[in-house]
C-alpha positions as YAML, in Angstrom:
chain: A
units: angstrom
residues:
- id: 1
  name: MET
  ca: [-4.68, 13.93, -1.46]
- id: 2
  name: LYS
  ca: [-3.58, 16.36, -4.15]
- id: 3
  name: THR
  ca: [-2.99, 14.77, -7.53]
- id: 4
  name: ILE
  ca: [-0.04, 15.42, -9.79]
- id: 5
  name: ASP
  ca: [-2.41, 16.94, -12.35]
- id: 6
  name: GLU
  ca: [-3.46, 19.53, -9.77]
- id: 7
  name: LEU
  ca: [0.20, 20.25, -9.06]
- id: 8
  name: LEU
  ca: [0.91, 20.62, -12.77]
- id: 9
  name: ALA
  ca: [-2.04, 22.99, -13.16]
- id: 10
  name: GLU
  ca: [-0.45, 25.27, -10.56]
- id: 11
  name: GLY
  ca: [2.77, 25.29, -12.59]
- id: 12
  name: VAL
  ca: [6.04, 23.46, -11.99]
- id: 13
  name: ALA
  ca: [8.30, 25.08, -14.60]
- id: 14
  name: GLY
  ca: [11.64, 25.95, -13.02]
- id: 15
  name: GLN
  ca: [10.69, 24.21, -9.77]
- id: 16
  name: ARG
  ca: [12.87, 21.50, -8.24]
- id: 17
  name: VAL
  ca: [10.51, 18.53, -7.83]
- id: 18
  name: PHE
  ca: [11.61, 15.66, -5.60]
- id: 19
  name: VAL
  ca: [10.04, 12.41, -6.84]
- id: 20
  name: ARG
  ca: [10.17, 9.58, -4.32]
- id: 21
  name: ALA
  ca: [10.13, 6.61, -6.67]
- id: 22
  name: ASP
  ca: [10.57, 2.89, -6.13]
- id: 23
  name: LEU
  ca: [13.55, 1.82, -8.22]
- id: 24
  name: ASN
  ca: [14.17, -1.22, -6.04]
- id: 25
  name: VAL
  ca: [14.76, -3.53, -8.99]
- id: 26
  name: PRO
  ca: [16.39, -6.97, -8.95]
- id: 27
  name: LEU
  ca: [20.00, -6.99, -10.14]
- id: 28
  name: ALA
  ca: [22.38, -9.66, -11.38]
- id: 29
  name: GLY
  ca: [25.59, -7.75, -10.81]
- id: 30
  name: THR
  ca: [24.84, -4.49, -12.59]
- id: 31
  name: THR
  ca: [22.24, -6.00, -14.93]
- id: 32
  name: ILE
  ca: [18.58, -5.27, -14.18]
- id: 33
  name: THR
  ca: [16.59, -8.48, -14.49]
- id: 34
  name: ASP
  ca: [13.13, -6.86, -14.17]
- id: 35
  name: ASP
  ca: [12.66, -3.14, -14.90]
- id: 36
  name: GLY
  ca: [8.93, -3.08, -14.11]
- id: 37
  name: ARG
  ca: [9.25, -0.61, -11.25]
- id: 38
  name: ILE
  ca: [11.29, 1.82, -13.35]
- id: 39
  name: ARG
  ca: [8.74, 1.66, -16.15]
- id: 40
  name: ALA
  ca: [5.97, 2.24, -13.62]
- id: 41
  name: VAL
  ca: [7.33, 5.63, -12.47]
- id: 42
  name: GLN
  ca: [8.42, 6.78, -15.92]
- id: 43
  name: PRO
  ca: [5.07, 8.49, -16.78]
- id: 44
  name: THR
  ca: [5.25, 10.72, -13.69]
- id: 45
  name: VAL
  ca: [8.86, 11.70, -14.31]
- id: 46
  name: ALA
  ca: [8.25, 12.30, -18.01]
- id: 47
  name: ARG
  ca: [5.19, 14.50, -17.41]
- id: 48
  name: LEU
  ca: [7.01, 16.64, -14.85]
- id: 49
  name: ALA
  ca: [9.98, 17.07, -17.16]
- id: 50
  name: GLU
  ca: [7.70, 17.98, -20.07]
- id: 51
  name: ALA
  ca: [6.15, 20.67, -17.87]
- id: 52
  name: GLY
  ca: [9.58, 22.21, -17.27]
- id: 53
  name: ALA
  ca: [10.29, 20.90, -13.77]
- id: 54
  name: ARG
  ca: [13.80, 20.10, -12.60]
- id: 55
  name: VAL
  ca: [13.15, 16.52, -11.54]
- id: 56
  name: ILE
  ca: [15.08, 14.87, -8.71]
- id: 57
  name: VAL
  ca: [14.34, 11.14, -8.51]
- id: 58
  name: ALA
  ca: [15.20, 9.29, -5.32]
- id: 59
  name: SER
  ca: [14.73, 5.71, -4.16]
- id: 60
  name: HIS
  ca: [16.11, 2.88, -2.08]
- id: 61
  name: LEU
  ca: [17.51, -0.37, -3.40]
- id: 62
  name: GLY
  ca: [17.97, -3.45, -1.23]
- id: 63
  name: ARG
  ca: [19.15, -3.31, 2.38]
- id: 64
  name: PRO
  ca: [22.62, -1.73, 2.47]
- id: 65
  name: LYS
  ca: [22.50, -1.11, 6.25]
- id: 66
  name: GLY
  ca: [22.95, 2.65, 6.26]
- id: 67
  name: ALA
  ca: [26.31, 2.81, 4.49]
- id: 68
  name: PRO
  ca: [27.45, 3.00, 0.86]
- id: 69
  name: ASP
  ca: [27.73, -0.39, -0.83]
- id: 70
  name: PRO
  ca: [28.49, -0.62, -4.58]
- id: 71
  name: ALA
  ca: [26.34, -3.76, -4.84]
- id: 72
  name: PHE
  ca: [23.27, -1.61, -4.09]
- id: 73
  name: SER
  ca: [24.06, 1.40, -6.26]
- id: 74
  name: LEU
  ca: [21.19, 2.97, -8.19]
- id: 75
  name: ALA
  ca: [23.47, 3.75, -11.14]
- id: 76
  name: PRO
  ca: [22.01, 0.93, -13.31]
- id: 77
  name: ALA
  ca: [18.47, 2.10, -12.52]
- id: 78
  name: ALA
  ca: [19.38, 5.69, -13.41]
- id: 79
  name: ALA
  ca: [20.77, 4.55, -16.75]
- id: 80
  name: ARG
  ca: [17.64, 2.51, -17.50]
- id: 81
  name: LEU
  ca: [15.38, 5.43, -16.59]
- id: 82
  name: GLY
  ca: [17.32, 7.56, -19.07]
- id: 83
  name: GLU
  ca: [16.74, 4.94, -21.77]
- id: 84
  name: LEU
  ca: [13.01, 4.91, -21.08]
- id: 85
  name: LEU
  ca: [12.81, 8.70, -21.08]
- id: 86
  name: GLY
  ca: [14.95, 8.98, -24.18]
- id: 87
  name: THR
  ca: [17.22, 11.57, -22.57]
- id: 88
  name: ASP
  ca: [20.34, 11.83, -20.45]
- id: 89
  name: VAL
  ca: [19.73, 11.43, -16.74]
- id: 90
  name: ALA
  ca: [22.30, 12.86, -14.35]
- id: 91
  name: PHE
  ca: [23.43, 10.68, -11.45]
- id: 92
  name: ALA
  ca: [24.54, 11.91, -8.03]
- id: 93
  name: ALA
  ca: [27.09, 9.74, -6.24]
- id: 94
  name: ASP
  ca: [25.53, 10.51, -2.85]
- id: 95
  name: THR
  ca: [22.18, 11.48, -1.34]
- id: 96
  name: VAL
  ca: [22.62, 14.90, 0.27]
- id: 97
  name: GLY
  ca: [26.36, 15.51, -0.07]
- id: 98
  name: GLU
  ca: [28.45, 17.55, -2.46]
- id: 99
  name: SER
  ca: [27.64, 15.42, -5.49]
- id: 100
  name: ALA
  ca: [23.88, 15.65, -4.91]
- id: 101
  name: LYS
  ca: [24.04, 19.41, -4.41]
- id: 102
  name: ALA
  ca: [26.16, 19.91, -7.53]
- id: 103
  name: VAL
  ca: [23.98, 17.69, -9.71]
- id: 104
  name: VAL
  ca: [20.75, 19.36, -8.56]
- id: 105
  name: THR
  ca: [22.21, 22.85, -8.98]
- id: 106
  name: ALA
  ca: [23.25, 22.01, -12.55]
- id: 107
  name: LEU
  ca: [19.75, 20.88, -13.59]
- id: 108
  name: ALA
  ca: [18.03, 22.99, -16.21]
- id: 109
  name: ASP
  ca: [14.28, 23.13, -16.74]
- id: 110
  name: GLY
  ca: [13.02, 19.78, -18.02]
- id: 111
  name: GLN
  ca: [16.08, 17.82, -16.94]
- id: 112
  name: VAL
  ca: [16.17, 14.79, -14.67]
- id: 113
  name: ALA
  ca: [18.64, 13.56, -12.04]
- id: 114
  name: VAL
  ca: [18.73, 10.45, -9.85]
- id: 115
  name: LEU
  ca: [20.25, 10.48, -6.36]
- id: 116
  name: GLU
  ca: [22.24, 7.55, -5.03]
- id: 117
  name: ASN
  ca: [20.51, 4.94, -2.85]
- id: 118
  name: LEU
  ca: [18.72, 6.71, 0.03]
- id: 119
  name: ARG
  ca: [19.47, 3.82, 2.36]
- id: 120
  name: PHE
  ca: [23.18, 4.63, 2.13]
- id: 121
  name: ASN
  ca: [22.26, 7.24, 4.75]
- id: 122
  name: PRO
  ca: [21.22, 5.78, 8.15]
- id: 123
  name: GLY
  ca: [18.72, 8.61, 8.62]
- id: 124
  name: GLU
  ca: [16.46, 7.19, 5.91]
- id: 125
  name: THR
  ca: [15.37, 4.13, 7.89]
- id: 126
  name: SER
  ca: [16.11, 5.29, 11.46]
- id: 127
  name: LYS
  ca: [13.52, 4.59, 14.11]
- id: 128
  name: ASP
  ca: [14.65, 7.75, 15.89]
- id: 129
  name: ASP
  ca: [12.35, 10.59, 14.83]
- id: 130
  name: ALA
  ca: [15.08, 13.22, 15.26]
- id: 131
  name: GLU
  ca: [17.65, 11.39, 13.14]
- id: 132
  name: ARG
  ca: [15.09, 10.63, 10.47]
- id: 133
  name: GLY
  ca: [13.83, 14.21, 10.54]
- id: 134
  name: ALA
  ca: [17.36, 15.62, 10.20]
- id: 135
  name: PHE
  ca: [17.86, 13.60, 7.02]
- id: 136
  name: ALA
  ca: [14.47, 14.76, 5.72]
- id: 137
  name: ASP
  ca: [15.56, 18.36, 6.37]
- id: 138
  name: GLN
  ca: [18.64, 17.82, 4.21]
- id: 139
  name: LEU
  ca: [16.58, 16.27, 1.42]
- id: 140
  name: ALA
  ca: [14.08, 19.12, 1.61]
- id: 141
  name: GLY
  ca: [16.93, 21.54, 1.02]
- id: 142
  name: LEU
  ca: [17.35, 20.09, -2.46]
- id: 143
  name: ALA
  ca: [13.77, 20.66, -3.61]
- id: 144
  name: ASP
  ca: [10.77, 22.99, -3.81]
- id: 145
  name: LEU
  ca: [7.99, 20.39, -4.27]
- id: 146
  name: TYR
  ca: [7.47, 16.71, -3.43]
- id: 147
  name: VAL
  ca: [5.73, 14.02, -5.47]
- id: 148
  name: GLY
  ca: [5.22, 10.64, -3.84]
- id: 149
  name: ASP
  ca: [5.22, 7.87, -6.42]
- id: 150
  name: GLY
  ca: [7.07, 4.99, -4.74]
- id: 151
  name: PHE
  ca: [4.11, 2.78, -3.91]
- id: 152
  name: GLY
  ca: [6.35, -0.12, -2.97]
- id: 153
  name: ALA
  ca: [7.67, 1.90, -0.03]
- id: 154
  name: VAL
  ca: [4.54, 3.65, 1.29]
- id: 155
  name: HIS
  ca: [4.16, 1.11, 4.12]
- id: 156
  name: ARG
  ca: [7.53, 2.25, 5.53]
- id: 157
  name: LYS
  ca: [7.90, 5.12, 8.00]
- id: 158
  name: HIS
  ca: [11.08, 6.31, 6.36]
- id: 159
  name: ALA
  ca: [12.46, 9.83, 5.97]
- id: 160
  name: SER
  ca: [11.85, 10.21, 2.24]
- id: 161
  name: VAL
  ca: [8.43, 8.57, 2.44]
- id: 162
  name: TYR
  ca: [6.92, 9.90, 5.66]
- id: 163
  name: ASP
  ca: [8.90, 12.91, 6.96]
- id: 164
  name: LEU
  ca: [9.83, 14.72, 3.75]
- id: 165
  name: PRO
  ca: [6.26, 15.38, 2.51]
- id: 166
  name: ALA
  ca: [5.58, 17.30, 5.74]
- id: 167
  name: ARG
  ca: [8.38, 19.70, 4.79]
- id: 168
  name: LEU
  ca: [7.35, 20.48, 1.20]
- id: 169
  name: PRO
  ca: [4.15, 21.09, -0.79]
- id: 170
  name: HIS
  ca: [3.23, 17.60, -1.95]
- id: 171
  name: ALA
  ca: [1.13, 15.53, -4.31]
- id: 172
  name: ALA
  ca: [0.63, 11.91, -5.34]
- id: 173
  name: GLY
  ca: [2.12, 10.73, -8.63]
- id: 174
  name: TYR
  ca: [0.32, 8.75, -11.29]
- id: 175
  name: LEU
  ca: [1.51, 5.38, -10.02]
- id: 176
  name: ILE
  ca: [0.29, 5.87, -6.46]
- id: 177
  name: ALA
  ca: [-3.05, 7.19, -7.70]
- id: 178
  name: THR
  ca: [-3.45, 4.10, -9.89]
- id: 179
  name: GLU
  ca: [-2.40, 1.66, -7.15]
- id: 180
  name: VAL
  ca: [-4.80, 3.14, -4.59]
- id: 181
  name: GLY
  ca: [-7.64, 3.14, -7.10]
- id: 182
  name: VAL
  ca: [-7.05, -0.54, -7.86]
- id: 183
  name: LEU
  ca: [-6.82, -1.55, -4.21]
- id: 184
  name: LYS
  ca: [-10.11, 0.17, -3.49]
- id: 185
  name: LYS
  ca: [-11.68, -2.23, -6.00]
- id: 186
  name: LEU
  ca: [-10.46, -5.04, -3.73]
- id: 187
  name: THR
  ca: [-11.86, -3.53, -0.55]
- id: 188
  name: ASP
  ca: [-14.86, -1.35, -1.47]
- id: 189
  name: ASP
  ca: [-17.86, -2.55, -3.48]
- id: 190
  name: VAL
  ca: [-16.08, -5.73, -4.64]
- id: 191
  name: LYS
  ca: [-17.56, -7.62, -7.61]
- id: 192
  name: ARG
  ca: [-18.18, -11.26, -6.69]
- id: 193
  name: PRO
  ca: [-17.18, -14.03, -6.66]
- id: 194
  name: TYR
  ca: [-13.99, -12.63, -5.10]
- id: 195
  name: ALA
  ca: [-11.08, -15.09, -5.17]
- id: 196
  name: VAL
  ca: [-7.72, -14.60, -3.48]
- id: 197
  name: VAL
  ca: [-4.60, -16.62, -4.31]
- id: 198
  name: LEU
  ca: [-1.81, -16.49, -1.73]
- id: 199
  name: GLY
  ca: [1.62, -18.07, -2.03]
- id: 200
  name: GLY
  ca: [5.17, -17.38, -1.03]
- id: 201
  name: ALA
  ca: [7.45, -18.97, 1.52]
- id: 202
  name: LYS
  ca: [6.14, -18.15, 4.98]
- id: 203
  name: VAL
  ca: [2.58, -18.20, 6.27]
- id: 204
  name: SER
  ca: [3.60, -15.67, 8.95]
- id: 205
  name: ASP
  ca: [4.04, -13.07, 6.19]
- id: 206
  name: LYS
  ca: [0.40, -13.45, 5.17]
- id: 207
  name: LEU
  ca: [-1.41, -13.87, 8.50]
- id: 208
  name: GLY
  ca: [-2.70, -10.31, 8.64]
- id: 209
  name: VAL
  ca: [-4.09, -10.33, 5.13]
- id: 210
  name: ILE
  ca: [-5.69, -13.76, 5.58]
- id: 211
  name: ASP
  ca: [-7.34, -12.55, 8.78]
- id: 212
  name: HIS
  ca: [-8.76, -9.51, 7.00]
- id: 213
  name: LEU
  ca: [-9.77, -11.32, 3.81]
- id: 214
  name: LEU
  ca: [-11.73, -13.93, 5.73]
- id: 215
  name: GLU
  ca: [-14.27, -11.13, 6.13]
- id: 216
  name: LYS
  ca: [-14.28, -10.20, 2.43]
- id: 217
  name: ALA
  ca: [-13.27, -13.03, 0.10]
- id: 218
  name: ASP
  ca: [-15.43, -15.87, -1.21]
- id: 219
  name: ARG
  ca: [-12.51, -18.20, -1.92]
- id: 220
  name: ILE
  ca: [-8.91, -18.32, -0.70]
- id: 221
  name: LEU
  ca: [-6.45, -20.53, -2.59]
- id: 222
  name: ILE
  ca: [-3.12, -21.34, -0.93]
- id: 223
  name: GLY
  ca: [0.19, -22.34, -2.53]
- id: 224
  name: GLY
  ca: [3.93, -21.85, -2.13]
- id: 225
  name: GLY
  ca: [6.00, -22.84, 0.88]
- id: 226
  name: MET
  ca: [3.33, -21.53, 3.24]
- id: 227
  name: VAL
  ca: [0.94, -24.30, 2.19]
- id: 228
  name: PHE
  ca: [2.77, -26.94, 4.22]
- id: 229
  name: THR
  ca: [1.85, -25.27, 7.50]
- id: 230
  name: PHE
  ca: [-1.80, -25.52, 6.40]
- id: 231
  name: LEU
  ca: [-1.40, -29.19, 5.46]
- id: 232
  name: LYS
  ca: [0.27, -29.90, 8.80]
- id: 233
  name: ALA
  ca: [-2.57, -28.10, 10.55]
- id: 234
  name: GLN
  ca: [-4.92, -30.59, 8.92]
- id: 235
  name: GLY
  ca: [-2.89, -33.46, 10.32]
- id: 236
  name: HIS
  ca: [-0.94, -34.39, 7.20]
- id: 237
  name: GLU
  ca: [2.76, -35.25, 7.07]
- id: 238
  name: THR
  ca: [4.89, -32.72, 5.18]
- id: 239
  name: GLY
  ca: [8.29, -34.45, 4.99]
- id: 240
  name: SER
  ca: [11.16, -31.95, 5.01]
- id: 241
  name: SER
  ca: [9.03, -29.17, 3.48]
- id: 242
  name: LEU
  ca: [9.18, -25.62, 4.81]
- id: 243
  name: LEU
  ca: [7.12, -25.53, 7.98]
- id: 244
  name: GLN
  ca: [6.28, -22.95, 10.64]
- id: 245
  name: GLU
  ca: [5.09, -25.14, 13.49]
- id: 246
  name: ASP
  ca: [4.49, -22.17, 15.78]
- id: 247
  name: GLN
  ca: [1.82, -20.91, 13.35]
- id: 248
  name: ILE
  ca: [-0.19, -24.15, 13.25]
- id: 249
  name: PRO
  ca: [-2.70, -23.06, 15.96]
- id: 250
  name: VAL
  ca: [-3.33, -19.78, 14.12]
- id: 251
  name: VAL
  ca: [-3.81, -21.59, 10.82]
- id: 252
  name: GLN
  ca: [-6.23, -24.04, 12.43]
- id: 253
  name: GLU
  ca: [-8.24, -21.12, 13.75]
- id: 254
  name: TYR
  ca: [-8.35, -19.55, 10.26]
- id: 255
  name: LEU
  ca: [-9.57, -22.80, 8.75]
- id: 256
  name: ARG
  ca: [-12.27, -22.99, 11.41]
- id: 257
  name: ARG
  ca: [-13.35, -19.39, 10.79]
- id: 258
  name: ALA
  ca: [-13.43, -19.93, 7.03]
- id: 259
  name: ASP
  ca: [-15.71, -22.93, 7.47]
- id: 260
  name: GLU
  ca: [-17.92, -20.98, 9.86]
- id: 261
  name: ARG
  ca: [-18.24, -18.01, 7.49]
- id: 262
  name: GLY
  ca: [-18.70, -20.09, 4.35]
- id: 263
  name: VAL
  ca: [-15.40, -18.97, 2.81]
- id: 264
  name: GLU
  ca: [-14.02, -21.70, 0.56]
- id: 265
  name: PHE
  ca: [-10.45, -22.46, 1.60]
- id: 266
  name: VAL
  ca: [-8.70, -24.38, -1.18]
- id: 267
  name: LEU
  ca: [-5.48, -26.33, -0.58]
- id: 268
  name: PRO
  ca: [-3.40, -28.42, -3.01]
- id: 269
  name: VAL
  ca: [-4.41, -31.98, -3.78]
- id: 270
  name: ASP
  ca: [-0.97, -32.85, -5.17]
- id: 271
  name: VAL
  ca: [2.53, -31.39, -4.92]
- id: 272
  name: LEU
  ca: [5.91, -31.74, -6.61]
- id: 273
  name: VAL
  ca: [8.59, -33.03, -4.23]
- id: 274
  name: ALA
  ca: [12.34, -33.68, -4.30]
- id: 275
  name: PRO
  ca: [14.96, -34.62, -1.71]
- id: 276
  name: GLU
  ca: [16.61, -31.19, -1.83]
- id: 277
  name: PHE
  ca: [16.15, -27.59, -2.91]
- id: 278
  name: PRO
  ca: [17.01, -27.09, -6.61]
- id: 279
  name: ASP
  ca: [20.16, -25.38, -7.90]
- id: 280
  name: LEU
  ca: [18.92, -21.98, -9.05]
- id: 281
  name: GLY
  ca: [22.31, -20.99, -10.40]
- id: 282
  name: THR
  ca: [22.72, -23.64, -13.09]
- id: 283
  name: LYS
  ca: [19.05, -24.67, -13.10]
- id: 284
  name: ALA
  ca: [20.21, -28.27, -13.41]
- id: 285
  name: PRO
  ca: [17.37, -30.79, -13.87]
- id: 286
  name: ALA
  ca: [15.70, -31.48, -10.54]
- id: 287
  name: HIS
  ca: [13.64, -34.58, -11.47]
- id: 288
  name: PRO
  ca: [10.74, -33.94, -9.07]
- id: 289
  name: THR
  ca: [8.10, -36.49, -8.18]
- id: 290
  name: THR
  ca: [4.38, -35.76, -8.01]
- id: 291
  name: VAL
  ca: [2.68, -37.05, -4.86]
- id: 292
  name: ALA
  ca: [-0.67, -36.55, -3.13]
- id: 293
  name: ALA
  ca: [-0.63, -33.50, -0.87]
- id: 294
  name: ASP
  ca: [-1.61, -35.65, 2.11]
- id: 295
  name: ALA
  ca: [1.12, -38.23, 1.46]
- id: 296
  name: ILE
  ca: [4.46, -36.39, 1.28]
- id: 297
  name: PRO
  ca: [7.18, -38.96, 2.07]
- id: 298
  name: ALA
  ca: [9.77, -38.43, 4.79]
- id: 299
  name: GLY
  ca: [12.91, -36.79, 3.47]
- id: 300
  name: GLN
  ca: [11.08, -35.10, 0.59]
- id: 301
  name: MET
  ca: [10.27, -31.41, 0.38]
- id: 302
  name: GLY
  ca: [7.38, -29.85, -1.50]
- id: 303
  name: LEU
  ca: [8.54, -27.31, -4.09]
- id: 304
  name: ASP
  ca: [5.47, -26.60, -6.24]
- id: 305
  name: ILE
  ca: [1.79, -27.37, -6.49]
- id: 306
  name: GLY
  ca: [1.08, -30.36, -8.71]
- id: 307
  name: PRO
  ca: [-0.65, -30.49, -12.11]
- id: 308
  name: GLU
  ca: [-3.99, -31.61, -10.69]
- id: 309
  name: THR
  ca: [-3.91, -28.71, -8.26]
- id: 310
  name: GLY
  ca: [-3.12, -26.35, -11.12]
- id: 311
  name: ARG
  ca: [-6.26, -27.49, -12.90]
- id: 312
  name: LEU
  ca: [-8.28, -27.27, -9.68]
- id: 313
  name: TYR
  ca: [-7.13, -23.72, -9.00]
- id: 314
  name: ALA
  ca: [-7.88, -22.70, -12.59]
- id: 315
  name: SER
  ca: [-11.44, -24.00, -12.15]
- id: 316
  name: LYS
  ca: [-11.84, -21.99, -8.94]
- id: 317
  name: LEU
  ca: [-10.77, -18.82, -10.75]
- id: 318
  name: ALA
  ca: [-12.73, -19.35, -13.96]
- id: 319
  name: ASP
  ca: [-15.91, -17.57, -12.82]
- id: 320
  name: ALA
  ca: [-14.32, -15.06, -10.43]
- id: 321
  name: GLU
  ca: [-15.27, -11.43, -11.04]
- id: 322
  name: THR
  ca: [-12.39, -10.20, -8.86]
- id: 323
  name: VAL
  ca: [-9.05, -11.94, -8.27]
- id: 324
  name: PHE
  ca: [-6.11, -10.87, -6.11]
- id: 325
  name: TRP
  ca: [-2.91, -12.90, -6.37]
- id: 326
  name: ASN
  ca: [0.16, -12.45, -4.18]
- id: 327
  name: GLY
  ca: [2.97, -14.99, -4.01]
- id: 328
  name: PRO
  ca: [4.20, -17.73, -6.38]
- id: 329
  name: MET
  ca: [2.97, -21.30, -6.11]
- id: 330
  name: GLY
  ca: [6.46, -22.80, -6.05]
- id: 331
  name: VAL
  ca: [10.13, -22.20, -6.75]
- id: 332
  name: PHE
  ca: [9.25, -20.64, -10.12]
- id: 333
  name: GLU
  ca: [12.86, -19.52, -10.71]
- id: 334
  name: HIS
  ca: [13.62, -23.15, -11.61]
- id: 335
  name: PRO
  ca: [11.88, -24.49, -14.75]
- id: 336
  name: ASP
  ca: [10.97, -27.78, -13.08]
- id: 337
  name: TYR
  ca: [8.96, -25.92, -10.42]
- id: 338
  name: ALA
  ca: [7.41, -23.13, -12.51]
- id: 339
  name: GLU
  ca: [4.30, -24.91, -13.79]
- id: 340
  name: GLY
  ca: [2.13, -24.19, -10.74]
- id: 341
  name: THR
  ca: [2.80, -20.47, -10.94]
- id: 342
  name: LYS
  ca: [2.25, -20.58, -14.71]
- id: 343
  name: ALA
  ca: [-1.10, -22.31, -14.17]
- id: 344
  name: VAL
  ca: [-2.32, -19.59, -11.82]
- id: 345
  name: ALA
  ca: [-1.06, -16.80, -14.09]
- id: 346
  name: GLN
  ca: [-2.79, -18.39, -17.10]
- id: 347
  name: ALA
  ca: [-6.00, -18.78, -15.10]
- id: 348
  name: LEU
  ca: [-5.95, -15.04, -14.35]
- id: 349
  name: VAL
  ca: [-5.39, -14.30, -18.03]
- id: 350
  name: ASP
  ca: [-8.33, -16.53, -18.95]
- id: 351
  name: SER
  ca: [-10.62, -15.22, -16.21]
- id: 352
  name: PRO
  ca: [-13.20, -12.67, -17.41]
- id: 353
  name: GLY
  ca: [-12.99, -10.80, -14.11]
- id: 354
  name: PHE
  ca: [-10.72, -8.02, -12.84]
- id: 355
  name: SER
  ca: [-7.34, -9.52, -11.87]
- id: 356
  name: VAL
  ca: [-4.67, -7.91, -9.70]
- id: 357
  name: VAL
  ca: [-1.17, -9.32, -9.42]
- id: 358
  name: GLY
  ca: [0.00, -8.11, -6.02]
- id: 359
  name: GLY
  ca: [3.59, -7.11, -6.64]
- id: 360
  name: GLY
  ca: [6.80, -8.67, -5.36]
- id: 361
  name: ASP
  ca: [7.69, -12.13, -6.62]
- id: 362
  name: SER
  ca: [4.30, -12.55, -8.30]
- id: 363
  name: ALA
  ca: [4.91, -9.56, -10.57]
- id: 364
  name: ALA
  ca: [8.44, -10.76, -11.31]
- id: 365
  name: ALA
  ca: [7.13, -14.24, -12.10]
- id: 366
  name: VAL
  ca: [4.60, -12.92, -14.60]
- id: 367
  name: ARG
  ca: [7.35, -11.17, -16.53]
- id: 368
  name: ILE
  ca: [9.98, -13.89, -16.20]
- id: 369
  name: LEU
  ca: [7.53, -16.57, -17.35]
- id: 370
  name: GLY
  ca: [6.73, -14.56, -20.47]
- id: 371
  name: PHE
  ca: [3.17, -13.37, -19.87]
- id: 372
  name: ASP
  ca: [1.87, -10.20, -21.48]
- id: 373
  name: GLU
  ca: [1.38, -7.68, -18.68]
- id: 374
  name: LYS
  ca: [-1.60, -6.18, -20.52]
- id: 375
  name: ALA
  ca: [-3.45, -9.48, -20.11]
- id: 376
  name: PHE
  ca: [-3.92, -8.72, -16.39]
- id: 377
  name: GLY
  ca: [-6.14, -6.06, -14.89]
- id: 378
  name: HIS
  ca: [-3.27, -4.60, -12.90]
- id: 379
  name: ILE
  ca: [0.25, -5.60, -11.85]
- id: 380
  name: SER
  ca: [1.17, -3.87, -8.60]
- id: 381
  name: THR
  ca: [4.64, -2.54, -7.85]
- id: 382
  name: GLY
  ca: [4.32, -3.05, -4.11]
- id: 383
  name: GLY
  ca: [3.84, -6.48, -2.61]
- id: 384
  name: GLY
  ca: [4.19, -5.54, 1.06]
- id: 385
  name: ALA
  ca: [2.33, -2.26, 0.60]
- id: 386
  name: SER
  ca: [-0.54, -4.02, -1.18]
- id: 387
  name: LEU
  ca: [-0.84, -6.61, 1.58]
- id: 388
  name: GLU
  ca: [-0.84, -4.01, 4.37]
- id: 389
  name: TYR
  ca: [-3.48, -1.96, 2.54]
- id: 390
  name: LEU
  ca: [-5.67, -5.07, 2.26]
- id: 391
  name: GLU
  ca: [-5.10, -5.70, 5.97]
- id: 392
  name: GLY
  ca: [-6.73, -2.34, 6.62]
- id: 393
  name: LYS
  ca: [-3.56, -0.76, 7.99]
- id: 394
  name: THR
  ca: [-2.74, 2.94, 7.71]
- id: 395
  name: LEU
  ca: [0.23, 3.27, 5.35]
- id: 396
  name: PRO
  ca: [2.59, 6.06, 6.50]
- id: 397
  name: GLY
  ca: [3.50, 7.14, 2.97]
- id: 398
  name: LEU
  ca: [-0.13, 7.54, 1.95]
- id: 399
  name: ALA
  ca: [-1.08, 9.30, 5.17]
- id: 400
  name: ALA
  ca: [1.77, 11.77, 4.58]
- id: 401
  name: LEU
  ca: [0.31, 12.72, 1.20]
- id: 402
  name: GLU
  ca: [-3.12, 13.53, 2.62]
- id: 403
  name: ASP
  ca: [-3.84, 17.24, 2.90]
...
């Protein structure tokens, strides 16, 4: 695929450059609680503006169901991008309507504008090729060139990700080039031992990547809500913990395959439990109890890996040359259930190998828990995209950028 540097070498001064970014940041009202994705695209936007392009930044935010919804406005993200760039950023109140046209028309060389949430238009996410293509045609009318830099969305066959690049000369931005380069280190010529840490709520979300990594990884460590399906598959009681009973046969097959292939599958030896899910609003004390992972009492739910497991997982990561981590170990948003996730993050910091934090909640956890981002090899901006890449799937947004 063409790089942004190649595009810049051809000259972009005076050209309207549509940058498909990923500004899908978490919000508390209108306050951004983690601006990592905005900071990740800032270098691409800044370089284009410096080269005299008229930069049009577009993104989705949340799931507004194809209609305007103030709760999902990109206005806060546009303001934060302006702060990072150190310049005023214009904001269009729609995607392809009168406001967007007026804002784009008013851009001078080197100026930047942000369009309103692309998902306010049903054509962005439509499964109908014609409807999606019609929206892409309207977006193409705003620009001369396309730069794909929203890695967190490249696994989606959406108008601005998949259809629009076919309508304009296109290139990959710095973020996408970096993300793909990192992921190749996890799939091609991997340095070993190769350890994978998987967490999060549902095992069904990770089945594809587990299946693929059983052929590549040396160790797979499991945490988060998904771990209780694994424990149940081993015949242990899990109390009222999150459980996907329909996935137990699949999990049992994975455990069998891991044993057959010599892949070390590591499960918790202790967990933190409580009678109910914690209050994340007030973060009131939860008073959890630590129990053996194979002895969770009835009426108790597991909400984090225990301290002994934290030490065990750290030992399994200590000599790893390559580590991929996706998914927190517990309900890290509550201080009483953050220690397991902290233990894994610290183990990655201490590991001499190349560590990749695979986006989503893991990336948010690293920042929220106060870790220095530079202490990790790479923090991805795309959890779902990273997982699908590691599954060996073709990602529509990357395929669209290929020449």
